[in-house]
Amino acid sequence: MPEPEELLRKFIAKYDFDGRKAMELREEFGKKAAEENWNCLFYHAKSKATGYVTYTDGQFRIS
């Protein structure tokens, strides 16, 4: 993930080649990161460069 905010908000970005597919992949990888307790690197993050993802009640959180 480039930034944690990309996981926290559901959006289709016009700068992606296939915005809908990119949105679906963000959600897929976010859920997998939460299930497998990944320590994620957010390589374009302005505030939080690494963090663990949780997925509860349809929402992602980064800690």
XYZ file of C-alpha atoms in Angstrom:
63
model
C 0.000 0.000 0.000
C 1.355 3.408 -0.835
C -0.529 5.221 1.978
C -2.695 3.997 4.861
C -5.440 6.431 3.798
C -5.866 4.460 0.580
C -7.052 1.545 2.674
C -9.201 3.586 5.042
C -11.243 5.213 2.253
C -12.992 3.317 -0.535
C -12.468 5.165 -3.814
C -11.731 4.723 -7.509
C -8.663 6.740 -8.497
C -8.495 8.152 -12.001
C -4.684 7.900 -11.975
C -4.852 4.059 -11.799
C -4.909 2.174 -15.108
C -8.001 0.271 -13.954
C -9.388 2.222 -11.019
C -12.123 -0.270 -10.118
C -9.690 -3.201 -10.103
C -7.195 -1.221 -8.000
C -9.943 -0.440 -5.470
C -10.897 -4.123 -5.285
C -7.263 -5.171 -4.848
C -6.720 -2.651 -2.030
C -9.646 -4.179 -0.175
C -8.494 -7.748 -0.907
C -4.940 -7.100 0.320
C -6.209 -5.123 3.308
C -8.374 -8.039 4.433
C -5.504 -10.475 3.927
C -3.155 -8.193 5.905
C -5.668 -8.102 8.760
C -6.240 -11.882 8.745
C -2.522 -12.704 8.648
C -1.402 -9.874 10.982
C 0.991 -8.281 8.485
C 3.174 -5.350 9.486
C 2.570 -3.228 6.382
C 4.938 -0.688 4.856
C 3.165 2.429 3.560
C 5.896 3.757 1.306
C 4.309 7.156 0.504
C 2.850 7.803 3.956
C 3.142 11.277 5.395
C 2.612 10.297 9.030
C 2.582 6.535 9.627
C 5.090 4.556 7.538
C 4.322 1.113 8.994
C 1.408 -0.429 10.801
C -0.823 -3.383 11.437
C -4.196 -3.559 9.732
C -7.410 -4.630 11.436
C -10.765 -5.134 9.753
C -13.862 -4.892 11.934
C -17.499 -4.289 10.958
C -16.531 -3.502 7.372
C -13.909 -0.901 8.286
C -10.127 -0.932 8.222
C -7.989 0.519 10.990
C -4.223 1.002 11.100
C -2.340 0.690 14.380
